[in-house]
GROMACS .gro file of C-alpha atoms in nm:
model
  129
    1MET     CA    1   2.037  -0.595  -3.401
    2ASP     CA    2   1.924  -0.502  -3.031
    3GLY     CA    3   1.706  -0.257  -3.109
    4VAL     CA    4   1.619   0.064  -3.311
    5PHE     CA    5   1.491   0.357  -3.231
    6LEU     CA    6   1.398   0.672  -3.433
    7LYS     CA    7   1.430   1.015  -3.372
    8ASN     CA    8   1.032   1.161  -3.231
    9GLU     CA    9   0.986   1.474  -3.071
   10ASN     CA   10   0.648   1.297  -2.890
   11LEU     CA   11   0.853   1.011  -2.761
   12GLU     CA   12   1.064   1.249  -2.604
   13LYS     CA   13   0.846   1.453  -2.494
   14ARG     CA   14   0.681   1.136  -2.285
   15SER     CA   15   1.022   1.029  -2.152
   16LEU     CA   16   0.981   1.013  -1.771
   17GLN     CA   17   0.549   1.054  -1.737
   18LYS     CA   18   0.343   0.774  -1.657
   19PRO     CA   19   0.368   0.431  -1.823
   20LEU     CA   20   0.137   0.431  -2.129
   21MET     CA   21  -0.002   0.062  -1.992
   22TRP     CA   22   0.024  -0.092  -1.737
   23GLN     CA   23   0.056  -0.535  -1.831
   24ILE     CA   24  -0.005  -0.803  -1.495
   25SER     CA   25   0.093  -1.096  -1.605
   26VAL     CA   26  -0.056  -1.358  -1.420
   27ASP     CA   27   0.040  -1.777  -1.405
   28PHE     CA   28  -0.215  -1.977  -1.121
   29TYR     CA   29  -0.291  -2.284  -1.033
   30THR     CA   30  -0.705  -2.404  -0.964
   31GLU     CA   31  -0.869  -2.576  -0.678
   32ASP     CA   32  -1.149  -2.677  -0.971
   33PRO     CA   33  -1.007  -2.739  -1.327
   34LYS     CA   34  -1.376  -2.823  -1.444
   35LEU     CA   35  -1.409  -2.387  -1.461
   36LEU     CA   36  -1.115  -2.363  -1.656
   37ASN     CA   37  -1.249  -2.588  -1.923
   38ASP     CA   38  -1.580  -2.401  -1.902
   39VAL     CA   39  -1.649  -2.134  -2.186
   40GLU     CA   40  -1.880  -1.973  -2.073
   41TYR     CA   41  -1.779  -1.950  -1.682
   42VAL     CA   42  -1.433  -1.777  -1.849
   43LYS     CA   43  -1.607  -1.549  -2.060
   44ASP     CA   44  -1.874  -1.418  -1.746
   45ALA     CA   45  -1.523  -1.405  -1.555
   46LEU     CA   46  -1.333  -1.212  -1.783
   47VAL     CA   47  -1.644  -0.966  -1.913
   48LYS     CA   48  -1.720  -0.932  -1.512
   49ALA     CA   49  -1.378  -0.864  -1.374
   50ALA     CA   50  -1.331  -0.593  -1.701
   51LYS     CA   51  -1.642  -0.484  -1.626
   52GLU     CA   52  -1.578  -0.469  -1.178
   53ALA     CA   53  -1.187  -0.282  -1.343
   54ASP     CA   54  -1.430   0.015  -1.529
   55ILE     CA   55  -1.276  -0.068  -1.797
   56SER     CA   56  -1.517  -0.045  -2.161
   57ILE     CA   57  -1.545  -0.389  -2.416
   58ILE     CA   58  -1.539  -0.384  -2.698
   59SER     CA   59  -1.553  -0.724  -2.770
   60SER     CA   60  -1.473  -1.135  -2.713
   61ASN     CA   61  -1.310  -1.450  -2.884
   62PHE     CA   62  -1.273  -1.744  -2.745
   63HIS     CA   63  -1.192  -2.106  -2.845
   64GLN     CA   64  -1.249  -2.439  -2.693
   65PHE     CA   65  -1.007  -2.668  -2.778
   66PRO     CA   66  -1.119  -3.020  -2.907
   67VAL     CA   67  -0.971  -3.275  -2.602
   68GLN     CA   68  -0.927  -3.003  -2.315
   69GLY     CA   69  -0.877  -2.599  -2.260
   70LEU     CA   70  -0.859  -2.364  -2.412
   71SER     CA   71  -0.780  -1.963  -2.493
   72GLY     CA   72  -0.955  -1.604  -2.477
   73PHE     CA   73  -0.972  -1.302  -2.532
   74VAL     CA   74  -1.213  -0.974  -2.437
   75PHE     CA   75  -1.102  -0.657  -2.675
   76LEU     CA   76  -1.077  -0.342  -2.495
   77GLU     CA   77  -1.124   0.013  -2.516
   78GLU     CA   78  -0.790  -0.006  -2.307
   79SER     CA   79  -0.654  -0.317  -2.422
   80HIS     CA   80  -0.801  -0.706  -2.326
   81ILE     CA   81  -0.752  -0.911  -2.093
   82SER     CA   82  -0.630  -1.252  -2.199
   83ILE     CA   83  -0.641  -1.610  -2.099
   84HIS     CA   84  -0.474  -1.974  -2.200
   85THR     CA   85  -0.669  -2.289  -1.967
   86TRP     CA   86  -0.458  -2.612  -1.950
   87PRO     CA   87  -0.705  -2.781  -1.721
   88GLU     CA   88  -0.520  -3.098  -1.695
   89TYR     CA   89  -0.306  -2.915  -1.453
   90SER     CA   90  -0.511  -2.701  -1.324
   91PHE     CA   91  -0.271  -2.435  -1.486
   92GLY     CA   92  -0.403  -2.095  -1.627
   93VAL     CA   93  -0.177  -1.794  -1.740
   94LEU     CA   94  -0.383  -1.458  -1.784
   95ASP     CA   95  -0.253  -1.079  -1.939
   96ILE     CA   96  -0.493  -0.776  -1.825
   97GLU     CA   97  -0.273  -0.554  -2.069
   98VAL     CA   98  -0.445  -0.161  -2.000
   99CYS     CA   99  -0.419   0.201  -2.043
  100ASP     CA  100  -0.682   0.246  -1.830
  101GLY     CA  101  -0.921   0.140  -1.540
  102GLU     CA  102  -0.837  -0.045  -1.289
  103PRO     CA  103  -0.659  -0.321  -1.350
  104GLU     CA  104  -0.550  -0.403  -1.002
  105LYS     CA  105  -0.958  -0.477  -0.895
  106ALA     CA  106  -1.010  -0.716  -1.242
  107LEU     CA  107  -0.708  -0.894  -1.083
  108GLU     CA  108  -0.877  -0.947  -0.769
  109PHE     CA  109  -1.214  -1.048  -0.899
  110LEU     CA  110  -1.013  -1.360  -1.168
  111LYS     CA  111  -0.827  -1.473  -0.825
  112LYS     CA  112  -1.169  -1.568  -0.699
  113ALA     CA  113  -1.363  -1.631  -0.991
  114PHE     CA  114  -1.059  -1.927  -1.094
  115LYS     CA  115  -1.052  -2.022  -0.744
  116MET     CA  116  -0.636  -1.969  -0.699
  117THR     CA  117  -0.479  -2.149  -0.509
  118LYS     CA  118  -0.159  -2.063  -0.617
  119TYR     CA  119  -0.041  -1.796  -0.786
  120TYR     CA  120   0.227  -1.496  -0.931
  121VAL     CA  121   0.234  -1.160  -1.060
  122LYS     CA  122   0.461  -1.006  -1.278
  123ARG     CA  123   0.318  -0.615  -1.317
  124ILE     CA  124   0.489  -0.426  -1.587
  125GLU     CA  125   0.461  -0.030  -1.683
  126ARG     CA  126   0.505   0.027  -2.034
  127GLY     CA  127   0.595   0.243  -2.269
  128LEU     CA  128   0.826   0.463  -2.025
  129PHE     CA  129   1.184   0.547  -2.176
   0.00000   0.00000   0.00000
């Protein structure tokens, strides 16, 4: 089954309006892989990026893996910012998903914070159907 859609008047009213949510997904390489293994630095960068984008923070949770790398989430009133890192490859992935605020400002802040040398950005508008 490819997809099931239930009849919903609210969905019909939403059609062709602005998106419910924006998602920015980023695969990136850094010139400083040590940053990607520093949980306090990464947490601080994601929190500052949310503030830079005028996005309200609820909480955060980060996990440092035993050998290297980390995963982290900053939970927002508007959704979340997440990161997963592989310092051994100088590589990380970010997702900025918001219903409000200015996610592009968060992205620009994080490009500098993580000293990105190469990156691929995919933007998705969610809730347009």
